[in-house]
Amino acid sequence: DWDEIQGWKIVTKVLVVDDHPLVIEGIESLIHSKHKDWVVTKITEYAKAENVTDLKMYDIALIDVRIGEHSGLSLAQKYKKRYKDLRILMITSFADQKALSKSKEIGVDGYLLKTTEINDLDKVILKILNGETSFPQPKIGSNQYNLIIQNQAIQSLSKKQRMILNLLSDGLTNKEISEEMYISEKTVKNYLTTIYKKI
């Protein structure tokens, strides 16, 4: 039986780099629910991901924008230098225009929020494997965005406050923000009260 000759089968191989075990297990579960014969390699530590040398064996890499204290964008850039044909999809919890711009500059193939529906994630992966790119359409123009980030009140927000404001501006509810950031809905409301006072 041809299907039983594993050595001759062309199997899609996916590398997933994310420091959140729940996220990485969820992505693997999704992939296997849609494509039972795909092979998924999971890495949760930046140092191990940095030392991956056999990049040619992978068809696509899904990389978190932040891996602990390290930059997933920096890792993606290293991967592209080592093997320019590797397809890369950046994944992130936070809507960040700078990270999105940097992703395009590096030459990755896509950028996706972790709040994306399961079926949409699969569609994006297949789209990228098909040689296309996938980047979110901005909800505001670049001129408007520049005015916002130059606003001194925005600059005074803490990193976590900016994250919450990003998620809010991306259309997430308080409940969805609490799930994304692993904090209670009440804490989200408290953060928002402080943010509104500042801006």
PDB file of C-alpha atoms in Angstrom:
ATOM      1  CA  ASP A   1       0.000   0.000   0.000  1.00  0.00           C
ATOM      2  CA  TRP A   2       1.539   3.306  -1.102  1.00  0.00           C
ATOM      3  CA  ASP A   3       0.202   5.133   1.958  1.00  0.00           C
ATOM      4  CA  GLU A   4       2.046   2.733   4.226  1.00  0.00           C
ATOM      5  CA  ILE A   5       5.411   3.498   2.679  1.00  0.00           C
ATOM      6  CA  GLN A   6       6.102   6.419   5.026  1.00  0.00           C
ATOM      7  CA  GLY A   7       9.536   7.081   3.602  1.00  0.00           C
ATOM      8  CA  TRP A   8       8.044   7.888   0.193  1.00  0.00           C
ATOM      9  CA  LYS A   9       5.195  10.077   1.336  1.00  0.00           C
ATOM     10  CA  ILE A  10       5.492  13.833   1.009  1.00  0.00           C
ATOM     11  CA  VAL A  11       4.458  14.975   4.476  1.00  0.00           C
ATOM     12  CA  THR A  12       3.938  18.611   5.445  1.00  0.00           C
ATOM     13  CA  LYS A  13       6.208  19.515   8.362  1.00  0.00           C
ATOM     14  CA  VAL A  14       5.400  22.386  10.697  1.00  0.00           C
ATOM     15  CA  LEU A  15       7.641  24.054  13.281  1.00  0.00           C
ATOM     16  CA  VAL A  16       5.838  25.876  16.109  1.00  0.00           C
ATOM     17  CA  VAL A  17       7.807  28.185  18.439  1.00  0.00           C
ATOM     18  CA  ASP A  18       5.848  29.600  21.390  1.00  0.00           C
ATOM     19  CA  ASP A  19       6.662  29.802  25.101  1.00  0.00           C
ATOM     20  CA  HIS A  20       3.035  29.199  26.176  1.00  0.00           C
ATOM     21  CA  PRO A  21       2.374  25.434  26.502  1.00  0.00           C
ATOM     22  CA  LEU A  22      -1.409  25.839  26.174  1.00  0.00           C
ATOM     23  CA  VAL A  23      -1.058  27.813  22.954  1.00  0.00           C
ATOM     24  CA  ILE A  24       1.446  25.447  21.408  1.00  0.00           C
ATOM     25  CA  GLU A  25      -0.652  22.375  22.314  1.00  0.00           C
ATOM     26  CA  GLY A  26      -3.738  24.100  20.926  1.00  0.00           C
ATOM     27  CA  ILE A  27      -2.029  24.814  17.594  1.00  0.00           C
ATOM     28  CA  GLU A  28      -0.823  21.218  17.341  1.00  0.00           C
ATOM     29  CA  SER A  29      -4.320  19.937  18.143  1.00  0.00           C
ATOM     30  CA  LEU A  30      -5.824  22.188  15.468  1.00  0.00           C
ATOM     31  CA  ILE A  31      -3.339  21.067  12.823  1.00  0.00           C
ATOM     32  CA  HIS A  32      -3.887  17.381  13.560  1.00  0.00           C
ATOM     33  CA  SER A  33      -7.673  17.808  13.581  1.00  0.00           C
ATOM     34  CA  LYS A  34      -7.454  19.151  10.027  1.00  0.00           C
ATOM     35  CA  HIS A  35      -4.409  17.278   8.707  1.00  0.00           C
ATOM     36  CA  LYS A  36      -3.757  13.973  10.452  1.00  0.00           C
ATOM     37  CA  ASP A  37      -0.576  13.168   8.523  1.00  0.00           C
ATOM     38  CA  TRP A  38       1.203  16.486   9.119  1.00  0.00           C
ATOM     39  CA  VAL A  39       4.236  16.408  11.414  1.00  0.00           C
ATOM     40  CA  VAL A  40       4.422  19.133  14.082  1.00  0.00           C
ATOM     41  CA  THR A  41       7.628  19.999  15.952  1.00  0.00           C
ATOM     42  CA  LYS A  42       7.081  22.111  19.082  1.00  0.00           C
ATOM     43  CA  ILE A  43       9.700  24.317  20.732  1.00  0.00           C
ATOM     44  CA  THR A  44       9.001  26.395  23.848  1.00  0.00           C
ATOM     45  CA  GLU A  45      12.492  27.791  24.527  1.00  0.00           C
ATOM     46  CA  TYR A  46      14.169  30.535  22.506  1.00  0.00           C
ATOM     47  CA  ALA A  47      17.656  29.024  22.877  1.00  0.00           C
ATOM     48  CA  LYS A  48      16.509  25.697  21.410  1.00  0.00           C
ATOM     49  CA  ALA A  49      14.660  27.465  18.596  1.00  0.00           C
ATOM     50  CA  GLU A  50      17.737  29.541  17.813  1.00  0.00           C
ATOM     51  CA  ASN A  51      19.802  26.367  17.433  1.00  0.00           C
ATOM     52  CA  VAL A  52      17.531  24.722  14.860  1.00  0.00           C
ATOM     53  CA  THR A  53      19.818  24.153  11.872  1.00  0.00           C
ATOM     54  CA  ASP A  54      17.813  21.806   9.631  1.00  0.00           C
ATOM     55  CA  LEU A  55      15.302  24.444   8.529  1.00  0.00           C
ATOM     56  CA  LYS A  56      15.005  22.952   5.034  1.00  0.00           C
ATOM     57  CA  MET A  57      13.022  20.045   6.445  1.00  0.00           C
ATOM     58  CA  TYR A  58      10.148  22.356   7.458  1.00  0.00           C
ATOM     59  CA  ASP A  59       7.470  23.705   5.146  1.00  0.00           C
ATOM     60  CA  ILE A  60       6.283  26.446   7.501  1.00  0.00           C
ATOM     61  CA  ALA A  61       7.235  27.901  10.893  1.00  0.00           C
ATOM     62  CA  LEU A  62       4.720  29.503  13.259  1.00  0.00           C
ATOM     63  CA  ILE A  63       6.601  31.860  15.592  1.00  0.00           C
ATOM     64  CA  ASP A  64       5.284  33.909  18.512  1.00  0.00           C
ATOM     65  CA  VAL A  65       6.252  37.597  18.292  1.00  0.00           C
ATOM     66  CA  ARG A  66       7.438  37.389  21.927  1.00  0.00           C
ATOM     67  CA  ILE A  67       9.188  34.254  23.237  1.00  0.00           C
ATOM     68  CA  GLY A  68       9.721  34.899  26.918  1.00  0.00           C
ATOM     69  CA  GLU A  69      12.093  37.866  27.090  1.00  0.00           C
ATOM     70  CA  HIS A  70      13.225  37.358  23.502  1.00  0.00           C
ATOM     71  CA  SER A  71      11.993  38.642  20.160  1.00  0.00           C
ATOM     72  CA  GLY A  72      10.331  36.167  17.851  1.00  0.00           C
ATOM     73  CA  LEU A  73      10.910  38.670  15.047  1.00  0.00           C
ATOM     74  CA  SER A  74      14.658  38.411  15.633  1.00  0.00           C
ATOM     75  CA  LEU A  75      14.357  34.617  15.416  1.00  0.00           C
ATOM     76  CA  ALA A  76      12.327  34.866  12.204  1.00  0.00           C
ATOM     77  CA  GLN A  77      14.999  37.115  10.710  1.00  0.00           C
ATOM     78  CA  LYS A  78      17.695  34.564  11.562  1.00  0.00           C
ATOM     79  CA  TYR A  79      15.618  31.774  10.016  1.00  0.00           C
ATOM     80  CA  LYS A  80      15.106  33.768   6.807  1.00  0.00           C
ATOM     81  CA  LYS A  81      18.858  34.423   6.548  1.00  0.00           C
ATOM     82  CA  ARG A  82      19.629  30.718   6.971  1.00  0.00           C
ATOM     83  CA  TYR A  83      16.898  29.489   4.632  1.00  0.00           C
ATOM     84  CA  LYS A  84      15.091  32.209   2.667  1.00  0.00           C
ATOM     85  CA  ASP A  85      12.479  29.801   1.250  1.00  0.00           C
ATOM     86  CA  LEU A  86      11.112  28.856   4.683  1.00  0.00           C
ATOM     87  CA  ARG A  87       7.562  30.158   4.999  1.00  0.00           C
ATOM     88  CA  ILE A  88       6.969  31.953   8.303  1.00  0.00           C
ATOM     89  CA  LEU A  89       3.753  32.990  10.045  1.00  0.00           C
ATOM     90  CA  MET A  90       4.139  35.322  13.030  1.00  0.00           C
ATOM     91  CA  ILE A  91       1.505  34.846  15.756  1.00  0.00           C
ATOM     92  CA  THR A  92       0.787  37.243  18.604  1.00  0.00           C
ATOM     93  CA  SER A  93      -1.668  38.093  21.368  1.00  0.00           C
ATOM     94  CA  PHE A  94      -1.410  41.820  20.806  1.00  0.00           C
ATOM     95  CA  ALA A  95      -2.224  44.124  17.902  1.00  0.00           C
ATOM     96  CA  ASP A  96       1.090  45.924  17.442  1.00  0.00           C
ATOM     97  CA  GLN A  97       1.626  48.063  14.338  1.00  0.00           C
ATOM     98  CA  LYS A  98       5.409  48.220  14.858  1.00  0.00           C
ATOM     99  CA  ALA A  99       5.701  44.418  15.048  1.00  0.00           C
ATOM    100  CA  LEU A 100       3.494  44.097  11.968  1.00  0.00           C
ATOM    101  CA  SER A 101       5.661  46.564  10.020  1.00  0.00           C
ATOM    102  CA  LYS A 102       8.843  44.800  11.161  1.00  0.00           C
ATOM    103  CA  SER A 103       7.396  41.437  10.074  1.00  0.00           C
ATOM    104  CA  LYS A 104       6.839  42.764   6.561  1.00  0.00           C
ATOM    105  CA  GLU A 105      10.328  44.289   6.545  1.00  0.00           C
ATOM    106  CA  ILE A 106      11.917  40.956   7.505  1.00  0.00           C
ATOM    107  CA  GLY A 107      10.025  39.241   4.712  1.00  0.00           C
ATOM    108  CA  VAL A 108       7.849  36.814   6.678  1.00  0.00           C
ATOM    109  CA  ASP A 109       4.756  35.480   4.942  1.00  0.00           C
ATOM    110  CA  GLY A 110       2.029  36.312   7.430  1.00  0.00           C
ATOM    111  CA  TYR A 111       0.999  37.873  10.728  1.00  0.00           C
ATOM    112  CA  LEU A 112      -1.913  36.655  12.830  1.00  0.00           C
ATOM    113  CA  LEU A 113      -3.555  37.411  16.183  1.00  0.00           C
ATOM    114  CA  LYS A 114      -4.093  34.468  18.535  1.00  0.00           C
ATOM    115  CA  THR A 115      -7.713  35.582  18.880  1.00  0.00           C
ATOM    116  CA  THR A 116      -8.302  34.331  15.325  1.00  0.00           C
ATOM    117  CA  GLU A 117     -10.930  31.602  14.864  1.00  0.00           C
ATOM    118  CA  ILE A 118      -9.552  28.059  14.508  1.00  0.00           C
ATOM    119  CA  ASN A 119     -10.792  27.620  10.934  1.00  0.00           C
ATOM    120  CA  ASP A 120      -9.292  30.969   9.939  1.00  0.00           C
ATOM    121  CA  LEU A 121      -5.889  29.940  11.315  1.00  0.00           C
ATOM    122  CA  ASP A 122      -5.990  26.818   9.154  1.00  0.00           C
ATOM    123  CA  LYS A 123      -6.972  28.899   6.101  1.00  0.00           C
ATOM    124  CA  VAL A 124      -4.029  31.254   6.689  1.00  0.00           C
ATOM    125  CA  ILE A 125      -1.578  28.345   7.054  1.00  0.00           C
ATOM    126  CA  LEU A 126      -2.827  26.785   3.796  1.00  0.00           C
ATOM    127  CA  LYS A 127      -2.714  30.154   2.040  1.00  0.00           C
ATOM    128  CA  ILE A 128       0.919  30.658   3.047  1.00  0.00           C
ATOM    129  CA  LEU A 129       1.856  27.094   2.083  1.00  0.00           C
ATOM    130  CA  ASN A 130       0.330  27.902  -1.299  1.00  0.00           C
ATOM    131  CA  GLY A 131       2.879  30.701  -1.748  1.00  0.00           C
ATOM    132  CA  GLU A 132       0.639  33.626  -0.790  1.00  0.00           C
ATOM    133  CA  THR A 133       1.003  36.133   2.055  1.00  0.00           C
ATOM    134  CA  SER A 134      -1.498  36.983   4.789  1.00  0.00           C
ATOM    135  CA  PHE A 135      -1.429  40.231   6.755  1.00  0.00           C
ATOM    136  CA  PRO A 136      -4.288  41.927   8.635  1.00  0.00           C
ATOM    137  CA  GLN A 137      -5.829  44.987   7.068  1.00  0.00           C
ATOM    138  CA  PRO A 138      -5.360  48.040   9.326  1.00  0.00           C
ATOM    139  CA  LYS A 139      -8.581  49.396  10.824  1.00  0.00           C
ATOM    140  CA  ILE A 140      -7.159  52.941  10.629  1.00  0.00           C
ATOM    141  CA  GLY A 141      -4.901  54.698   8.160  1.00  0.00           C
ATOM    142  CA  SER A 142      -1.161  55.067   8.755  1.00  0.00           C
ATOM    143  CA  ASN A 143      -1.507  58.847   9.249  1.00  0.00           C
ATOM    144  CA  GLN A 144      -4.130  58.338  11.948  1.00  0.00           C
ATOM    145  CA  TYR A 145      -1.985  55.669  13.593  1.00  0.00           C
ATOM    146  CA  ASN A 146       1.067  57.957  13.658  1.00  0.00           C
ATOM    147  CA  LEU A 147      -0.982  60.715  15.301  1.00  0.00           C
ATOM    148  CA  ILE A 148      -2.142  58.255  17.960  1.00  0.00           C
ATOM    149  CA  ILE A 149       1.313  56.879  18.844  1.00  0.00           C
ATOM    150  CA  GLN A 150       2.759  60.400  18.989  1.00  0.00           C
ATOM    151  CA  ASN A 151       0.158  61.423  21.532  1.00  0.00           C
ATOM    152  CA  GLN A 152       1.989  62.056  24.826  1.00  0.00           C
ATOM    153  CA  ALA A 153      -0.907  60.660  26.868  1.00  0.00           C
ATOM    154  CA  ILE A 154      -0.567  57.334  25.021  1.00  0.00           C
ATOM    155  CA  GLN A 155       3.191  57.390  25.582  1.00  0.00           C
ATOM    156  CA  SER A 156       2.590  57.696  29.337  1.00  0.00           C
ATOM    157  CA  LEU A 157       0.797  54.331  29.487  1.00  0.00           C
ATOM    158  CA  SER A 158       2.596  51.299  30.880  1.00  0.00           C
ATOM    159  CA  LYS A 159       3.367  48.319  28.622  1.00  0.00           C
ATOM    160  CA  LYS A 160       0.407  46.339  29.988  1.00  0.00           C
ATOM    161  CA  GLN A 161      -1.922  49.327  29.623  1.00  0.00           C
ATOM    162  CA  ARG A 162      -0.881  49.702  25.991  1.00  0.00           C
ATOM    163  CA  MET A 163      -1.485  45.990  25.411  1.00  0.00           C
ATOM    164  CA  ILE A 164      -5.011  46.319  26.782  1.00  0.00           C
ATOM    165  CA  LEU A 165      -5.633  49.439  24.699  1.00  0.00           C
ATOM    166  CA  ASN A 166      -4.378  47.583  21.596  1.00  0.00           C
ATOM    167  CA  LEU A 167      -6.760  44.696  22.212  1.00  0.00           C
ATOM    168  CA  LEU A 168      -9.624  47.108  22.871  1.00  0.00           C
ATOM    169  CA  SER A 169      -8.929  49.021  19.652  1.00  0.00           C
ATOM    170  CA  ASP A 170      -8.892  45.682  17.803  1.00  0.00           C
ATOM    171  CA  GLY A 171     -12.516  45.196  18.828  1.00  0.00           C
ATOM    172  CA  LEU A 172     -12.133  42.734  21.717  1.00  0.00           C
ATOM    173  CA  THR A 173     -14.613  42.814  24.604  1.00  0.00           C
ATOM    174  CA  ASN A 174     -13.509  43.083  28.256  1.00  0.00           C
ATOM    175  CA  LYS A 175     -14.133  39.340  28.639  1.00  0.00           C
ATOM    176  CA  GLU A 176     -12.010  38.504  25.572  1.00  0.00           C
ATOM    177  CA  ILE A 177      -9.218  40.786  26.811  1.00  0.00           C
ATOM    178  CA  SER A 178      -9.271  39.054  30.209  1.00  0.00           C
ATOM    179  CA  GLU A 179      -8.925  35.653  28.500  1.00  0.00           C
ATOM    180  CA  GLU A 180      -6.090  36.872  26.275  1.00  0.00           C
ATOM    181  CA  MET A 181      -4.096  38.354  29.151  1.00  0.00           C
ATOM    182  CA  TYR A 182      -4.947  35.744  31.788  1.00  0.00           C
ATOM    183  CA  ILE A 183      -6.413  38.329  34.175  1.00  0.00           C
ATOM    184  CA  SER A 184      -9.914  38.742  35.590  1.00  0.00           C
ATOM    185  CA  GLU A 185     -12.559  40.826  33.844  1.00  0.00           C
ATOM    186  CA  LYS A 186     -12.651  43.080  36.919  1.00  0.00           C
ATOM    187  CA  THR A 187      -8.915  43.726  36.563  1.00  0.00           C
ATOM    188  CA  VAL A 188      -9.448  44.646  32.914  1.00  0.00           C
ATOM    189  CA  LYS A 189     -12.100  47.188  33.971  1.00  0.00           C
ATOM    190  CA  ASN A 190      -9.713  48.644  36.568  1.00  0.00           C
ATOM    191  CA  TYR A 191      -6.993  48.974  33.926  1.00  0.00           C
ATOM    192  CA  LEU A 192      -9.411  50.659  31.530  1.00  0.00           C
ATOM    193  CA  THR A 193     -10.488  53.165  34.190  1.00  0.00           C
ATOM    194  CA  THR A 194      -6.823  54.136  34.693  1.00  0.00           C
ATOM    195  CA  ILE A 195      -6.236  54.306  30.926  1.00  0.00           C
ATOM    196  CA  TYR A 196      -9.247  56.566  30.372  1.00  0.00           C
ATOM    197  CA  LYS A 197      -8.067  58.909  33.132  1.00  0.00           C
ATOM    198  CA  LYS A 198      -4.623  59.150  31.524  1.00  0.00           C
ATOM    199  CA  ILE A 199      -5.832  59.773  27.982  1.00  0.00           C
TER     200      ILE A 199
END
